Tab-separated table of C-alpha atoms and ligand atoms in Angstrom:
chain	number	residue	atom	x	y	z
A	85	MET	CA	47.588	-13.532	64.863
A	86	GLY	CA	48.884	-15.077	61.700
A	87	LYS	CA	49.625	-14.272	58.105
A	88	ALA	CA	47.110	-14.430	55.245
A	89	LEU	CA	48.233	-14.963	51.619
A	90	VAL	CA	45.861	-13.538	49.128
A	91	ALA	CA	45.874	-14.623	45.492
A	92	GLY	CA	44.397	-11.799	43.343
A	93	GLY	CA	44.528	-8.067	43.776
A	94	GLY	CA	41.101	-7.183	42.469
A	95	ILE	CA	38.214	-5.654	44.469
A	96	GLY	CA	37.785	-8.862	46.502
A	97	GLY	CA	41.503	-9.595	47.099
A	98	LEU	CA	42.370	-6.055	48.142
A	99	THR	CA	39.397	-5.846	50.470
A	100	ALA	CA	40.294	-9.161	51.950
A	101	ALA	CA	43.850	-7.965	52.662
A	102	LEU	CA	42.422	-4.803	54.384
A	103	CYS	CA	39.977	-6.918	56.437
A	104	PHE	CA	42.735	-9.341	57.566
A	105	HIS	CA	44.923	-6.343	58.441
A	106	HIS	CA	41.989	-4.810	60.343
A	107	HIS	CA	41.744	-7.979	62.399
A	108	GLY	CA	45.396	-7.893	63.278
A	109	TRP	CA	46.904	-10.235	60.714
A	110	SER	CA	49.791	-9.608	58.443
A	111	VAL	CA	49.097	-10.063	54.765
A	112	GLU	CA	50.720	-10.631	51.439
A	113	VAL	CA	48.959	-10.301	48.035
A	114	CYS	CA	50.023	-11.683	44.736
A	115	GLU	CA	48.522	-10.185	41.607
A	116	LYS	CA	49.249	-11.538	38.194
A	117	SER	CA	48.947	-8.230	36.428
A	118	ALA	CA	51.896	-5.888	36.274
A	119	GLU	CA	49.965	-3.123	37.960
A	120	LEU	CA	46.822	-2.828	40.011
A	121	GLY	CA	43.967	-1.349	38.227
A	122	GLU	CA	40.564	-1.922	36.791
A	123	VAL	CA	38.887	-1.359	33.520
A	124	GLY	CA	37.430	2.059	32.620
A	125	ALA	CA	33.959	1.235	33.851
A	126	GLY	CA	31.722	2.027	36.780
A	127	ILE	CA	30.443	-0.152	39.568
A	128	GLN	CA	27.500	0.187	41.966
A	129	ILE	CA	28.360	-0.345	45.619
A	130	SER	CA	25.195	-1.037	47.541
A	131	PRO	CA	24.717	-0.245	51.303
A	132	ASN	CA	25.575	-3.878	52.349
A	133	ALA	CA	29.059	-3.535	50.841
A	134	MET	CA	29.484	0.020	52.003
A	135	LYS	CA	29.074	-1.197	55.623
A	136	VAL	CA	32.296	-3.199	55.199
A	137	PHE	CA	34.103	-0.247	53.759
A	138	GLU	CA	32.907	1.982	56.579
A	139	ALA	CA	34.147	-0.524	59.145
A	140	LEU	CA	37.503	-0.335	57.417
A	141	GLY	CA	37.426	3.504	57.721
A	142	LEU	CA	37.017	3.979	53.966
A	143	GLY	CA	33.474	5.349	53.741
A	144	ASP	CA	34.452	9.016	53.249
A	145	ALA	CA	37.258	8.337	50.790
A	146	LEU	CA	34.952	6.286	48.595
A	147	SER	CA	32.010	8.790	48.883
A	148	ASN	CA	34.347	11.562	47.856
A	149	ALA	CA	35.535	9.666	44.835
A	150	GLY	CA	32.086	8.391	43.788
A	151	PHE	CA	28.512	9.575	43.169
A	152	ARG	CA	25.469	9.112	45.342
A	153	PRO	CA	22.492	8.368	43.194
A	154	GLU	CA	19.101	9.855	44.203
A	155	GLY	CA	17.192	6.676	43.368
A	156	ILE	CA	16.875	3.356	41.591
A	157	GLN	CA	14.582	3.207	38.614
A	158	MET	CA	13.143	0.779	36.202
A	159	ARG	CA	12.003	2.078	32.867
A	160	MET	CA	10.837	0.575	29.566
A	161	GLY	CA	13.742	0.678	27.098
A	162	GLU	CA	11.864	2.012	24.056
A	163	SER	CA	9.206	4.339	25.491
A	164	GLY	CA	11.161	5.387	28.567
A	165	MET	CA	7.986	4.803	30.680
A	166	ARG	CA	8.928	4.770	34.373
A	167	LEU	CA	7.925	1.583	36.168
A	168	VAL	CA	9.619	1.894	39.500
A	169	ASN	CA	11.322	4.742	41.332
A	170	THR	CA	12.862	3.965	44.735
A	171	ALA	CA	14.504	6.842	46.569
A	172	LEU	CA	18.144	6.407	47.548
A	173	GLY	CA	20.385	9.314	48.703
A	174	GLU	CA	19.723	9.995	52.388
A	175	ALA	CA	16.768	7.573	52.240
A	176	ALA	CA	19.215	4.683	51.624
A	177	VAL	CA	21.270	5.679	54.642
A	178	LYS	CA	18.120	5.949	56.797
A	179	ARG	CA	16.694	2.657	55.733
A	180	TRP	CA	19.731	0.460	55.213
A	181	GLY	CA	22.399	2.065	57.377
A	182	SER	CA	24.821	3.138	54.731
A	183	PRO	CA	24.886	5.000	51.412
A	184	TYR	CA	24.421	3.594	47.911
A	185	LEU	CA	27.389	4.570	45.795
A	186	HIS	CA	28.403	4.618	42.134
A	187	ILE	CA	32.138	4.684	41.633
A	188	HIS	CA	34.660	4.311	38.751
A	189	ARG	CA	36.367	0.977	39.250
A	190	ALA	CA	39.822	2.589	38.862
A	191	ASP	CA	38.904	5.014	41.675
A	192	LEU	CA	37.721	2.177	43.912
A	193	ILE	CA	40.952	0.215	43.366
A	194	ALA	CA	42.969	3.377	43.968
A	195	VAL	CA	41.318	3.967	47.344
A	196	LEU	CA	41.801	0.280	48.360
A	197	GLN	CA	45.411	0.198	47.135
A	198	ALA	CA	46.287	3.449	48.936
A	199	ALA	CA	44.696	2.284	52.160
A	200	LEU	CA	46.542	-1.062	52.032
A	201	HIS	CA	49.781	0.558	51.265
A	202	GLU	CA	49.407	3.036	54.075
A	203	ARG	CA	48.454	0.308	56.595
A	204	ALA	CA	50.676	-2.572	55.349
A	205	PRO	CA	53.370	-1.081	53.080
A	206	ASN	CA	54.731	-3.065	50.211
A	207	LYS	CA	52.587	-6.192	50.747
A	208	VAL	CA	51.387	-6.478	47.143
A	209	ARG	CA	53.522	-8.406	44.702
A	210	LEU	CA	52.726	-7.401	41.186
A	211	GLY	CA	53.322	-9.478	38.060
A	212	ALA	CA	53.065	-12.438	40.501
A	213	SER	CA	50.875	-15.256	39.301
A	214	LEU	CA	49.877	-18.029	41.608
A	215	ASP	CA	50.676	-21.427	40.098
A	216	THR	CA	49.971	-23.912	42.835
A	217	PHE	CA	49.860	-24.252	46.625
A	218	ARG	CA	50.888	-26.998	49.154
A	219	ARG	CA	50.441	-27.685	52.788
A	220	GLU	CA	53.754	-27.683	54.789
A	221	GLY	CA	53.206	-28.534	58.400
A	222	ASP	CA	50.941	-25.988	59.932
A	223	HIS	CA	51.593	-23.557	57.098
A	224	ILE	CA	50.525	-23.138	53.540
A	225	THR	CA	53.009	-22.291	50.745
A	226	ALA	CA	51.874	-20.557	47.565
A	227	ILE	CA	54.220	-21.138	44.579
A	228	LEU	CA	54.186	-18.488	41.874
A	229	THR	CA	54.769	-19.175	38.175
A	230	ASN	CA	58.226	-17.550	38.404
A	231	GLY	CA	59.183	-20.088	41.054
A	232	ASP	CA	59.011	-17.775	44.037
A	233	ALA	CA	57.227	-18.953	47.128
A	234	MET	CA	55.034	-17.190	49.719
A	235	THR	CA	54.366	-18.824	53.071
A	236	GLY	CA	51.446	-18.035	55.444
A	237	ASP	CA	48.816	-19.537	57.755
A	238	VAL	CA	45.960	-19.345	55.278
A	239	LEU	CA	45.607	-18.842	51.515
A	240	ILE	CA	42.672	-16.920	50.162
A	241	GLY	CA	41.797	-17.449	46.552
A	242	ALA	CA	40.421	-14.135	45.351
A	243	ASP	CA	41.638	-14.837	41.815
A	244	GLY	CA	38.380	-14.439	39.956
A	245	ILE	CA	36.189	-16.652	37.769
A	246	HIS	CA	39.104	-18.664	36.347
A	247	SER	CA	40.539	-19.181	39.811
A	248	VAL	CA	43.568	-21.469	39.917
A	249	VAL	CA	42.938	-21.911	43.669
A	250	ARG	CA	39.449	-23.190	42.907
A	251	GLU	CA	40.776	-25.465	40.217
A	252	GLN	CA	43.426	-27.043	42.474
A	253	MET	CA	40.897	-27.425	45.204
A	254	LEU	CA	37.921	-28.832	43.163
A	255	GLY	CA	39.380	-29.839	39.860
A	256	PRO	CA	38.800	-28.418	36.356
A	257	ASP	CA	35.363	-27.127	35.529
A	258	LYS	CA	34.579	-24.414	33.047
A	259	PRO	CA	32.250	-21.547	33.835
A	260	ILE	CA	29.090	-21.498	31.748
A	261	PHE	CA	28.411	-18.928	29.025
A	262	THR	CA	25.079	-17.423	29.927
A	263	GLY	CA	24.054	-16.359	26.371
A	264	ASN	CA	24.403	-12.711	27.355
A	265	VAL	CA	26.945	-10.193	26.095
A	266	ALA	CA	27.414	-6.848	27.800
A	267	TRP	CA	28.417	-3.621	25.955
A	268	ARG	CA	29.861	-1.007	28.229
A	269	SER	CA	31.231	2.467	28.009
A	270	VAL	CA	31.848	5.668	29.982
A	271	VAL	CA	31.060	9.023	28.448
A	272	PRO	CA	31.702	12.533	29.744
A	273	ILE	CA	28.334	14.066	30.713
A	274	GLU	CA	28.836	17.294	28.717
A	275	ARG	CA	28.657	15.350	25.432
A	276	LEU	CA	25.180	14.102	26.247
A	277	GLY	CA	23.219	17.386	26.442
A	278	SER	CA	19.564	16.850	27.365
A	279	ASP	CA	19.972	13.124	26.906
A	280	ALA	CA	22.301	12.755	29.909
A	281	PRO	CA	21.071	10.101	32.353
A	282	ASP	CA	19.114	11.282	35.432
A	283	PRO	CA	21.164	11.117	38.691
A	284	VAL	CA	19.785	7.652	39.434
A	285	ALA	CA	20.671	4.020	38.802
A	286	CYS	CA	18.290	3.049	35.978
A	287	ALA	CA	17.594	-0.334	34.505
A	288	TRP	CA	15.917	-0.168	31.040
A	289	MET	CA	13.857	-3.264	30.121
A	290	GLY	CA	13.659	-4.712	26.612
A	291	ARG	CA	12.915	-7.754	24.570
A	292	GLY	CA	15.944	-10.139	25.134
A	293	LYS	CA	18.045	-7.227	26.335
A	294	HIS	CA	18.331	-4.506	28.916
A	295	ALA	CA	20.547	-1.573	29.667
A	296	VAL	CA	21.713	0.050	32.946
A	297	THR	CA	22.729	3.767	33.120
A	298	TYR	CA	24.209	5.728	36.015
A	299	LEU	CA	26.624	8.550	36.847
A	300	LEU	CA	30.177	8.491	38.223
A	301	ARG	CA	32.775	10.954	39.556
A	302	GLY	CA	30.476	13.539	41.108
A	303	GLY	CA	28.153	13.224	38.086
A	304	LYS	CA	30.825	14.134	35.458
A	305	LEU	CA	30.789	10.787	33.742
A	306	ALA	CA	27.848	8.598	32.585
A	307	ASN	CA	28.213	4.803	32.629
A	308	LEU	CA	26.458	2.404	30.389
A	309	VAL	CA	26.090	-1.379	30.656
A	310	ALA	CA	23.917	-2.741	27.893
A	311	VAL	CA	23.200	-6.478	27.849
A	312	VAL	CA	21.995	-8.469	24.788
A	313	GLU	CA	21.115	-12.126	24.509
A	314	ARG	CA	23.300	-13.623	21.761
A	315	ASP	CA	25.352	-16.673	21.322
A	316	ASP	CA	27.798	-15.683	18.604
A	317	TRP	CA	30.433	-14.093	20.814
A	318	THR	CA	31.856	-15.637	23.980
A	319	LYS	CA	34.972	-13.714	24.740
A	320	GLU	CA	35.416	-12.609	28.291
A	321	SER	CA	37.371	-9.454	28.082
A	322	TRP	CA	36.867	-5.930	29.272
A	323	THR	CA	39.214	-4.547	26.688
A	324	GLU	CA	37.764	-6.050	23.526
A	325	PRO	CA	36.210	-3.216	21.551
A	326	GLY	CA	33.043	-3.752	19.634
A	327	ARG	CA	31.559	-1.781	16.689
A	328	ARG	CA	29.282	1.161	17.442
A	329	LYS	CA	27.030	0.210	14.632
A	330	ASP	CA	26.481	-3.197	16.205
A	331	ALA	CA	25.590	-1.704	19.558
A	332	LEU	CA	23.289	0.832	17.779
A	333	ARG	CA	21.598	-1.981	15.964
A	334	ASP	CA	21.172	-3.884	19.222
A	335	PHE	CA	19.422	-0.903	20.823
A	336	SER	CA	17.768	0.607	17.732
A	337	GLY	CA	14.503	2.360	18.601
A	338	TRP	CA	15.518	2.732	22.281
A	339	HIS	CA	15.143	5.810	24.435
A	340	PRO	CA	17.693	8.525	23.513
A	341	ILE	CA	19.324	8.352	26.981
A	342	VAL	CA	20.555	4.924	25.922
A	343	THR	CA	21.204	5.461	22.249
A	344	ARG	CA	22.956	8.814	22.706
A	345	LEU	CA	25.351	7.153	25.228
A	346	ILE	CA	26.204	4.590	22.531
A	347	GLU	CA	26.555	7.363	19.840
A	348	GLU	CA	28.896	9.436	22.010
A	349	SER	CA	31.107	6.591	23.265
A	350	ASP	CA	34.723	6.784	22.109
A	351	THR	CA	34.991	3.059	22.516
A	352	LEU	CA	32.424	0.418	23.329
A	353	PHE	CA	33.735	-2.721	24.959
A	354	ARG	CA	32.039	-6.051	24.958
A	355	TRP	CA	32.104	-8.721	27.583
A	356	ALA	CA	30.536	-12.204	27.322
A	357	LEU	CA	28.839	-12.998	30.641
A	358	PHE	CA	29.668	-16.231	32.370
A	359	ASP	CA	28.572	-17.723	35.612
A	360	ARG	CA	28.701	-21.017	37.417
A	361	ALA	CA	26.321	-23.257	39.350
A	362	PRO	CA	26.929	-22.984	43.076
A	363	LEU	CA	30.014	-25.059	44.138
A	364	ASP	CA	29.939	-27.928	46.674
A	365	ARG	CA	32.410	-26.165	48.880
A	366	TRP	CA	34.688	-23.155	49.190
A	367	VAL	CA	37.273	-24.285	51.687
A	368	GLU	CA	39.774	-27.053	52.303
A	369	ASP	CA	42.474	-27.378	54.887
A	370	ARG	CA	44.091	-23.881	55.140
A	371	VAL	CA	42.642	-22.523	51.859
A	372	ALA	CA	39.410	-20.705	51.008
A	373	ILE	CA	38.033	-19.158	47.860
A	374	MET	CA	35.895	-16.053	47.792
A	375	GLY	CA	34.320	-13.467	45.456
A	376	ASP	CA	34.081	-14.554	41.802
A	377	ALA	CA	36.419	-17.469	42.414
A	378	ALA	CA	33.667	-18.965	44.612
A	379	HIS	CA	30.451	-17.658	43.273
A	380	PRO	CA	30.580	-15.739	39.928
A	381	MET	CA	27.261	-14.316	39.086
A	382	LEU	CA	25.479	-12.279	36.376
A	383	PRO	CA	25.651	-8.550	37.108
A	384	PHE	CA	21.813	-8.231	37.060
A	385	MET	CA	21.566	-7.378	40.683
A	386	ALA	CA	24.843	-5.434	40.731
A	387	GLN	CA	25.992	-7.694	43.668
A	388	GLY	CA	29.113	-9.656	42.448
A	389	ALA	CA	31.638	-7.316	44.027
A	390	ALA	CA	29.312	-6.642	46.943
A	391	MET	CA	29.333	-10.324	47.743
A	392	ALA	CA	33.172	-10.435	47.447
A	393	ILE	CA	33.332	-7.564	49.878
A	394	GLU	CA	31.066	-9.175	52.361
A	395	ASP	CA	33.025	-12.424	52.042
A	396	ALA	CA	36.245	-10.651	52.759
A	397	TRP	CA	34.998	-9.313	56.118
A	398	THR	CA	33.417	-12.635	57.242
A	399	LEU	CA	36.526	-14.596	56.265
A	400	ALA	CA	38.912	-12.329	58.252
A	401	ALA	CA	36.580	-12.180	61.211
A	402	GLN	CA	36.154	-15.915	61.453
A	403	VAL	CA	39.831	-16.785	60.823
A	404	SER	CA	40.951	-14.317	63.475
A	405	SER	CA	38.614	-15.751	66.072
A	406	ASP	CA	39.973	-18.478	68.494
A	407	GLY	CA	39.909	-22.002	67.350
A	408	PRO	CA	41.319	-24.281	64.643
A	409	THR	CA	41.741	-22.642	61.194
A	410	LEU	CA	39.647	-25.262	59.316
A	411	ASP	CA	36.722	-24.756	61.629
A	412	ALA	CA	36.962	-21.045	61.102
A	413	LEU	CA	37.071	-21.452	57.310
A	414	LYS	CA	34.126	-23.798	57.497
A	415	ALA	CA	32.226	-21.229	59.579
A	416	TYR	CA	32.955	-18.626	56.858
A	417	GLU	CA	31.586	-21.041	54.208
A	418	LYS	CA	28.489	-21.743	56.371
A	419	ILE	CA	27.825	-18.059	57.023
A	420	ARG	CA	28.211	-17.031	53.375
A	421	PHE	CA	27.072	-19.950	51.246
A	422	ASN	CA	23.334	-19.502	51.244
A	423	ARG	CA	23.402	-15.746	50.955
A	424	ALA	CA	25.934	-15.687	47.977
A	425	SER	CA	24.278	-18.732	46.235
A	426	GLY	CA	20.854	-17.148	46.580
A	427	ILE	CA	21.954	-13.944	45.027
A	428	GLN	CA	23.747	-15.875	42.272
A	429	ALA	CA	20.397	-17.624	41.506
A	430	ASN	CA	18.352	-14.414	41.753
A	431	SER	CA	20.793	-12.620	39.492
A	432	ARG	CA	20.172	-15.247	36.806
A	433	ALA	CA	16.419	-14.996	37.346
A	434	ASN	CA	16.602	-11.250	36.814
A	435	ALA	CA	17.659	-11.857	33.224
A	436	ALA	CA	14.281	-13.377	32.569
A	437	THR	CA	12.492	-10.488	34.361
A	438	PHE	CA	14.424	-7.794	32.553
A	439	HIS	CA	14.208	-9.407	29.042
A	440	LYS	CA	10.503	-10.274	28.695
A	441	ARG	CA	9.677	-10.729	25.011
A	442	THR	CA	5.977	-11.097	24.488
A	443	THR	CA	3.425	-8.380	25.031
A	444	LEU	CA	1.472	-10.622	27.475
A	445	ASP	CA	4.637	-11.443	29.441
A	446	ARG	CA	5.592	-7.759	29.579
A	447	LEU	CA	2.114	-6.826	30.746
A	448	ILE	CA	1.943	-9.396	33.532
A	449	THR	CA	5.514	-8.675	34.695
A	450	TYR	CA	5.815	-4.887	34.506
A	451	GLY	CA	2.205	-3.932	35.090
A	452	PRO	CA	2.198	-5.118	38.765
A	453	MET	CA	5.573	-3.491	39.263
A	454	TRP	CA	4.276	-0.142	38.065
A	455	LEU	CA	1.165	-0.528	40.180
A	456	VAL	CA	2.924	-1.498	43.390
A	457	ASP	CA	5.314	1.467	42.914
A	458	LYS	CA	2.340	3.787	42.733
A	459	ILE	CA	0.135	2.409	45.551
A	460	ALA	CA	2.490	0.687	47.971
A	461	PRO	CA	6.206	1.698	47.257
A	462	GLN	CA	7.168	0.573	50.734
A	463	VAL	CA	6.620	-3.035	49.520
A	464	LEU	CA	9.432	-2.609	47.042
A	465	LYS	CA	11.755	-1.123	49.623
A	466	LYS	CA	10.926	-3.913	52.079
A	467	ARG	CA	11.889	-6.508	49.445
A	468	GLN	CA	15.396	-4.975	49.360
A	469	ASP	CA	15.834	-5.010	53.157
A	470	PRO	CA	17.476	-8.436	53.347
A	471	LEU	CA	19.935	-7.493	50.611
A	472	TYR	CA	20.881	-3.855	51.365
A	473	GLY	CA	20.201	-4.034	55.095
A	474	HIS	CA	22.583	-6.931	55.665
A	475	ASP	CA	25.561	-6.062	57.779
A	476	ALA	CA	28.423	-8.520	57.469
A	477	THR	CA	30.388	-6.635	60.156
A	478	ALA	CA	27.628	-6.972	62.789
B	294	FAD	P1	38.189	-10.225	39.952
B	294	FAD	O1	37.720	-8.828	39.835
B	294	FAD	O2	38.084	-11.017	38.740
B	294	FAD	O3	39.691	-10.094	40.417
B	294	FAD	C1	40.517	-11.235	40.296
B	294	FAD	C2	42.004	-10.734	40.428
B	294	FAD	O4	42.796	-11.886	40.527
B	294	FAD	C3	42.371	-10.040	39.096
B	294	FAD	O5	43.080	-8.856	39.496
B	294	FAD	C4	43.284	-10.990	38.399
B	294	FAD	O6	44.277	-10.418	37.627
B	294	FAD	C5	43.872	-11.799	39.575
B	294	FAD	N1	44.363	-13.160	39.272
B	294	FAD	C6	43.750	-14.036	38.474
B	294	FAD	N2	44.450	-15.141	38.490
B	294	FAD	C7	45.496	-14.980	39.226
B	294	FAD	C8	46.685	-15.770	39.698
B	294	FAD	N3	46.759	-17.033	39.246
B	294	FAD	N4	47.552	-15.231	40.513
B	294	FAD	C9	47.465	-14.007	40.944
B	294	FAD	N5	46.451	-13.182	40.578
B	294	FAD	C10	45.504	-13.679	39.795
B	294	FAD	N6	29.314	-6.060	41.052
B	294	FAD	C11	28.793	-5.230	41.914
B	294	FAD	O7	28.855	-5.391	43.128
B	294	FAD	N7	28.168	-4.087	41.442
B	294	FAD	C12	28.006	-3.786	40.108
B	294	FAD	O8	27.498	-2.749	39.777
B	294	FAD	C13	28.558	-4.677	39.157
B	294	FAD	N8	28.479	-4.471	37.803
B	294	FAD	C14	29.059	-5.367	36.957
B	294	FAD	C15	28.885	-5.099	35.573
B	294	FAD	C16	29.394	-6.034	34.682
B	294	FAD	C17	29.225	-5.773	33.152
B	294	FAD	C18	30.148	-7.187	35.126
B	294	FAD	C19	30.750	-8.140	34.154
B	294	FAD	C20	30.251	-7.397	36.447
B	294	FAD	C21	29.735	-6.526	37.391
B	294	FAD	N9	29.824	-6.707	38.775
B	294	FAD	C22	29.262	-5.882	39.677
B	294	FAD	C23	30.594	-7.917	39.330
B	294	FAD	C24	31.984	-7.547	39.783
B	294	FAD	O9	32.695	-6.876	38.765
B	294	FAD	C25	32.695	-8.841	40.169
B	294	FAD	O10	31.884	-9.690	40.946
B	294	FAD	C26	33.905	-8.444	41.004
B	294	FAD	O11	34.814	-7.720	40.249
B	294	FAD	C27	34.660	-9.745	41.429
B	294	FAD	O12	35.849	-9.342	42.157
B	294	FAD	P2	36.982	-10.516	42.499
B	294	FAD	O13	37.962	-9.721	43.221
B	294	FAD	O14	36.290	-11.611	43.156
B	294	FAD	O15	37.417	-10.981	41.125
């Protein structure tokens, strides 16, 4: 077995390192930040991604750190009317083979970091930013901005939406601002009283906007992501605070579960949402891109990290099979391309579904959803089977 270099120590990069290690490879990760970590926000990990973590032996550690929602709901943002309520909890395990989990991003990174350190100690270089890479014989050398070099058999670009690996491979190309800005915050549940979110993942529909609420850390924290269509702010940063009064204005007249979360937030951060049209290719020679570097998507299906996690397994499994490296990388691209690109497109389409503006549009979109949920809820579950039932480790 060989050595995999991984550029980027986010959710995708750390999972890739663990997957390569699981398949018998040695690994080395370079992460440009001085420490591993994530922003103070939650993330939904659906059963398809949990299958990879379970195969890595991390299912229990993640479940212990996270929160298992009882269901997924869709509600109207202002009235709170419930459109759809799909059971999760044990029903998710029964139907899709693994649990649905909500977890604080910092807790997820901590579990991945600890597992990697235990299995492959000291293989993460921090404050180490990839600058460029070059082929040297049957190896690949990654050059860092400080002049250091790392040599391995393959280079995995898990360096996010502004990937330098993608840029060197495919040339400069800016991600596209989608016209959506996300507010997000995390609030201790005891501050919310009777307005605390139910123990479910809930998407609240509105005119040109939507919100998502869910619980973290055994139900002690509530997480809010609230997305508004606007074009006057395009900064992509998890740490850029916004003004509470602006968020309250955006969600004025909404259900108190959403507005109380905004009122009780110590800080509300704003993030301009970018994505990119599907790329022509993700691999070249001994190099592959994965996760947001390959297919950044709107968070409207909560699948960006899930796709990175699935990519990580498939990449490691293909590259560690017999045969030339380039063939293995191409097999990875072939296996993953349609799935990730389809979910990228569907995530974009969900913006239109969640943000219906006219009364007629709302009636013809949400009316049938409400009806199907009441008379044939199995239809809604069945629609999720290809997404949540997928097993990249099979
Ligand atoms: P990133 O998380 O961007 O990590 C890239 C890493 O590479 C970073 O650590 C960065 O510092 C490092 N890096 C960058 N350049 C270099 C370099 N040159 N050298 C070395 N290191 C470098 N997904 C879900 O599955 N479920 C959800 O519920 C969900 N909710 C979301 C909510 C919001 C509001 C948003 C914006 C996204 C959401 N996502 C969700 C998507 C998810 O956050 C991303 O898809 C996921 O984090 C991508 O992981 P990644 O490792 O590919 O990239």
